[in-house]
Amino acid sequence: MKKDKVKAVILAAGKGTRMKSDLPKVLHPIYSKPLLGYVLDAVSSTGLIDESVVVVGHGAEEVEKFVTEYTDDAKCVLQSPQRGTGDAVAKAKDILADFKGTVLVICGDTPLIEAETLIDFITTHKNNGSALTVMSAIFDNPTNYGRIVRNPDNSLKCITEEKDASPQVKQIKEINAGIYCLEKELIFPLFNELKCNNAQGEYYLTDIIAASIEKGLKADAYILKNNEEIFGINSKINLAEATKILNKRTNLKLMTEGVTIVDPETSYISPETTIGKDTTIFPNVYISGKNTIGSHCKIGPFAHIRDGAQIGDNVRIGNFVEVKKSVIKSNTNVSHLSYIGDSELGEHVNIGAGTITANYDPVLKTKTKTIIKDGANTGSNSVLVAPVTMHENSMCAAGSVITKDVEANALALTRSPLRVFQDWVTARLNRGKSGEK
Ligand code: UD1
Ligand code: CA
């Protein structure tokens, strides 16, 4: 292990009882990405951390599966039973046995933390030469958080949990954000001394503060500037609130970069979507996953872009259109009521209202591709049964079901011939009156 890099320990073993869910808390998604994914991304985006240890417990198998698939830079360690945050960090001891240096401890349920903040936090810790730094924040309503208790000279004394706090301590508005930097060699030995004689009968990580001060080690608090970043998810209500906060942050950033968002309140855009300037997002648009959208596009109202969309410039994605895992090149229109999935659309393509790419074979459970080349047009209400290609400037007529490739400049039509019965309505009426069928 490299000595100069920082390691992270991510706490994700807790039960998350208040989520009232079968899904482990840290796997609840915001825009299809689990909460833990946000924390892993923030940690790796610092560029300072080369390895994370995720402490798993409740729903361990599922969480470990996610971590393994999500990143190569994290390992999981099991905490069973879950005996508190102090016990959880201690579980990382063996994996970090050879490591000498700084360990960042962070909870897996704080998806709004930003890499820049973590960088500043770690750098401050190192520059101060502290053995331990705890991130704190000043909250108007500090209820339920651990309180930062200071000495008269303002130096750190200890952290007291809400459940163990006296009425005086409960008045303190500086809270423990639950993110720490620890010098491993100095602090980890103290975990052996933790006791669980507190209101919850748990080994509190927070007791490490008093323990290290007692040993004469340097412990400091780093006061967070933007309290939103440590918003923790404990319930479905918090999950919705975090989504709102994240969305507001993303939309403000996009607008600063020149994207027009008509109603930021109703346009949900995942932070992993990039959008070019002068693109307009109309109300009630939902964009999740990783996508790129070019400049001068018009998206929505009521459009759904699901993941893996690569959309060029000057593209129109209109109302009630769903796009998934598709390339749509510049100057192409998908204006109304369509589904475009696993497809490649060239330039200057026009997709008629109600066109569907039928990409899924429910028997073989496979997905196949639809390719629509430059200048091709689909008639309204046509179904393109993948795998299928419509070549350059080809057309299909309204209501057609396209099951074979269509050559360049050709028209494909599967419509049954139109038959018109003169005076049919009058005849039907007369028959009805005489009792005939
Ligand atoms: C903890 C802090 C509190 C702080 C708050 C910030 C302690 C004792 N208290 O309280 O001072 O203000 O976070 O949000 O640390 N976990 C495990 N194993 C366990 C218990 C918890 O991995 O045995 C994980 C949880 O999954 C969670 C994190 O640790 O990600 C925090 O646990 P939680 O029970 O939510 O602690 P709080 O009561 O919020
Ligand atoms: Ca918590």
PDB file of N, CA and C and ligand atoms in Angstrom, residues 11-14 79 82-85 88 107-109 145-146 161 176-177 204 206, ligand 1:
ATOM      1  N   LEU A  11     -19.129   3.580   6.344  1.00  0.00           N
ATOM      2  CA  LEU A  11     -20.001   2.820   7.232  1.00  0.00           C
ATOM      3  C   LEU A  11     -21.355   2.576   6.573  1.00  0.00           C
ATOM      4  N   ALA A  12     -21.650   1.308   6.366  1.00  0.00           N
ATOM      5  CA  ALA A  12     -22.885   0.980   5.651  1.00  0.00           C
ATOM      6  C   ALA A  12     -23.533  -0.283   6.181  1.00  0.00           C
ATOM      7  N   ALA A  13     -23.304  -0.571   7.480  1.00  0.00           N
ATOM      8  CA  ALA A  13     -23.827  -1.823   8.036  1.00  0.00           C
ATOM      9  C   ALA A  13     -25.160  -1.647   8.752  1.00  0.00           C
ATOM     10  N   GLY A  14     -25.498  -0.408   9.055  1.00  0.00           N
ATOM     11  CA  GLY A  14     -26.686  -0.126   9.874  1.00  0.00           C
ATOM     12  C   GLY A  14     -27.965  -0.603   9.197  1.00  0.00           C
ATOM     13  N   GLN A  79     -19.590  -6.581   9.340  1.00  0.00           N
ATOM     14  CA  GLN A  79     -19.797  -6.298  10.764  1.00  0.00           C
ATOM     15  C   GLN A  79     -21.089  -6.996  11.187  1.00  0.00           C
ATOM     16  N   GLN A  82     -24.238  -5.689  14.463  1.00  0.00           N
ATOM     17  CA  GLN A  82     -23.903  -4.277  14.389  1.00  0.00           C
ATOM     18  C   GLN A  82     -23.932  -3.681  15.799  1.00  0.00           C
ATOM     19  N   ARG A  83     -22.733  -3.440  16.325  1.00  0.00           N
ATOM     20  CA  ARG A  83     -22.654  -3.009  17.714  1.00  0.00           C
ATOM     21  C   ARG A  83     -22.225  -1.557  17.854  1.00  0.00           C
ATOM     22  N   GLY A  84     -22.471  -0.769  16.832  1.00  0.00           N
ATOM     23  CA  GLY A  84     -22.189   0.654  16.929  1.00  0.00           C
ATOM     24  C   GLY A  84     -21.121   1.106  15.945  1.00  0.00           C
ATOM     25  N   THR A  85     -21.021   2.434  15.783  1.00  0.00           N
ATOM     26  CA  THR A  85     -20.127   3.011  14.764  1.00  0.00           C
ATOM     27  C   THR A  85     -18.650   2.767  15.100  1.00  0.00           C
ATOM     28  N   ALA A  88     -17.880  -0.671  14.118  1.00  0.00           N
ATOM     29  CA  ALA A  88     -17.868  -0.750  12.644  1.00  0.00           C
ATOM     30  C   ALA A  88     -16.506  -0.348  12.086  1.00  0.00           C
ATOM     31  N   CYS A 107     -20.097   8.101   6.400  1.00  0.00           N
ATOM     32  CA  CYS A 107     -21.272   7.221   6.384  1.00  0.00           C
ATOM     33  C   CYS A 107     -21.773   7.025   4.951  1.00  0.00           C
ATOM     34  N   GLY A 108     -22.306   5.859   4.696  1.00  0.00           N
ATOM     35  CA  GLY A 108     -22.783   5.545   3.344  1.00  0.00           C
ATOM     36  C   GLY A 108     -24.137   6.138   3.020  1.00  0.00           C
ATOM     37  N   ASP A 109     -24.727   6.872   3.967  1.00  0.00           N
ATOM     38  CA  ASP A 109     -26.079   7.407   3.733  1.00  0.00           C
ATOM     39  C   ASP A 109     -26.096   8.925   3.612  1.00  0.00           C
ATOM     40  N   TYR A 145     -28.715  14.701  16.610  1.00  0.00           N
ATOM     41  CA  TYR A 145     -27.286  14.596  16.284  1.00  0.00           C
ATOM     42  C   TYR A 145     -26.449  14.539  17.557  1.00  0.00           C
ATOM     43  N   GLY A 146     -25.243  13.991  17.426  1.00  0.00           N
ATOM     44  CA  GLY A 146     -24.263  14.090  18.497  1.00  0.00           C
ATOM     45  C   GLY A 146     -23.814  15.547  18.603  1.00  0.00           C
ATOM     46  N   GLU A 161     -23.787  12.043  22.475  1.00  0.00           N
ATOM     47  CA  GLU A 161     -24.967  11.693  21.683  1.00  0.00           C
ATOM     48  C   GLU A 161     -26.232  12.282  22.308  1.00  0.00           C
ATOM     49  N   ASN A 176     -22.106  16.848  15.360  1.00  0.00           N
ATOM     50  CA  ASN A 176     -21.163  15.954  14.699  1.00  0.00           C
ATOM     51  C   ASN A 176     -21.744  15.518  13.357  1.00  0.00           C
ATOM     52  N   ALA A 177     -21.037  15.858  12.288  1.00  0.00           N
ATOM     53  CA  ALA A 177     -21.526  15.518  10.948  1.00  0.00           C
ATOM     54  C   ALA A 177     -21.310  14.042  10.619  1.00  0.00           C
ATOM     55  N   TYR A 204     -19.480   3.559  20.558  1.00  0.00           N
ATOM     56  CA  TYR A 204     -19.593   4.808  19.807  1.00  0.00           C
ATOM     57  C   TYR A 204     -18.238   5.217  19.225  1.00  0.00           C
ATOM     58  N   THR A 206     -17.772   8.090  18.329  1.00  0.00           N
ATOM     59  CA  THR A 206     -17.636   9.458  18.850  1.00  0.00           C
ATOM     60  C   THR A 206     -16.841   9.497  20.157  1.00  0.00           C
TER      61      THR A 206
HETATM   62  C1  UD1 B   1     -23.984   9.174  14.227  1.00  0.00           C
HETATM   63  C2  UD1 B   1     -23.089   9.796  15.289  1.00  0.00           C
HETATM   64  C3  UD1 B   1     -23.632  11.160  15.659  1.00  0.00           C
HETATM   65  C4  UD1 B   1     -23.694  12.039  14.444  1.00  0.00           C
HETATM   66  C5  UD1 B   1     -24.493  11.352  13.327  1.00  0.00           C
HETATM   67  C6  UD1 B   1     -24.346  12.136  12.039  1.00  0.00           C
HETATM   68  C7  UD1 B   1     -22.244   7.923  16.607  1.00  0.00           C
HETATM   69  C8  UD1 B   1     -22.336   7.169  17.872  1.00  0.00           C
HETATM   70  N1  UD1 B   1     -23.061   8.924  16.434  1.00  0.00           N
HETATM   71  O1  UD1 B   1     -25.266   9.019  14.813  1.00  0.00           O
HETATM   72  O2  UD1 B   1     -22.768  11.772  16.633  1.00  0.00           O
HETATM   73  O3  UD1 B   1     -24.255  13.283  14.760  1.00  0.00           O
HETATM   74  O4  UD1 B   1     -24.014  10.021  13.078  1.00  0.00           O
HETATM   75  O5  UD1 B   1     -25.191  11.640  11.061  1.00  0.00           O
HETATM   76  O6  UD1 B   1     -21.401   7.593  15.792  1.00  0.00           O
HETATM   77  N2  UD1 B   1     -23.331   1.889  11.267  1.00  0.00           N
HETATM   78  C9  UD1 B   1     -22.638   0.715  11.080  1.00  0.00           C
HETATM   79  N3  UD1 B   1     -22.591  -0.199  12.088  1.00  0.00           N
HETATM   80  C10 UD1 B   1     -23.207   0.011  13.285  1.00  0.00           C
HETATM   81  C11 UD1 B   1     -23.928   1.214  13.453  1.00  0.00           C
HETATM   82  C12 UD1 B   1     -23.956   2.127  12.423  1.00  0.00           C
HETATM   83  O7  UD1 B   1     -22.050   0.491  10.024  1.00  0.00           O
HETATM   84  O8  UD1 B   1     -23.101  -0.872  14.142  1.00  0.00           O
HETATM   85  C13 UD1 B   1     -23.367   2.866  10.160  1.00  0.00           C
HETATM   86  C14 UD1 B   1     -24.758   3.145   9.668  1.00  0.00           C
HETATM   87  O9  UD1 B   1     -25.073   2.300   8.589  1.00  0.00           O
HETATM   88  C15 UD1 B   1     -24.657   4.600   9.216  1.00  0.00           C
HETATM   89  C16 UD1 B   1     -23.582   5.169  10.132  1.00  0.00           C
HETATM   90  O10 UD1 B   1     -22.880   4.086  10.671  1.00  0.00           O
HETATM   91  O11 UD1 B   1     -24.206   4.715   7.890  1.00  0.00           O
HETATM   92  C17 UD1 B   1     -24.154   6.033  11.249  1.00  0.00           C
HETATM   93  O12 UD1 B   1     -24.989   5.242  12.057  1.00  0.00           O
HETATM   94  P1  UD1 B   1     -26.339   5.786  12.656  1.00  0.00           P
HETATM   95  O13 UD1 B   1     -26.949   4.726  13.482  1.00  0.00           O
HETATM   96  O14 UD1 B   1     -27.149   6.394  11.578  1.00  0.00           O
HETATM   97  O15 UD1 B   1     -25.748   6.896  13.641  1.00  0.00           O
HETATM   98  P2  UD1 B   1     -26.483   8.175  14.165  1.00  0.00           P
HETATM   99  O16 UD1 B   1     -27.380   7.791  15.288  1.00  0.00           O
HETATM  100  O17 UD1 B   1     -27.065   8.925  13.031  1.00  0.00           O
END
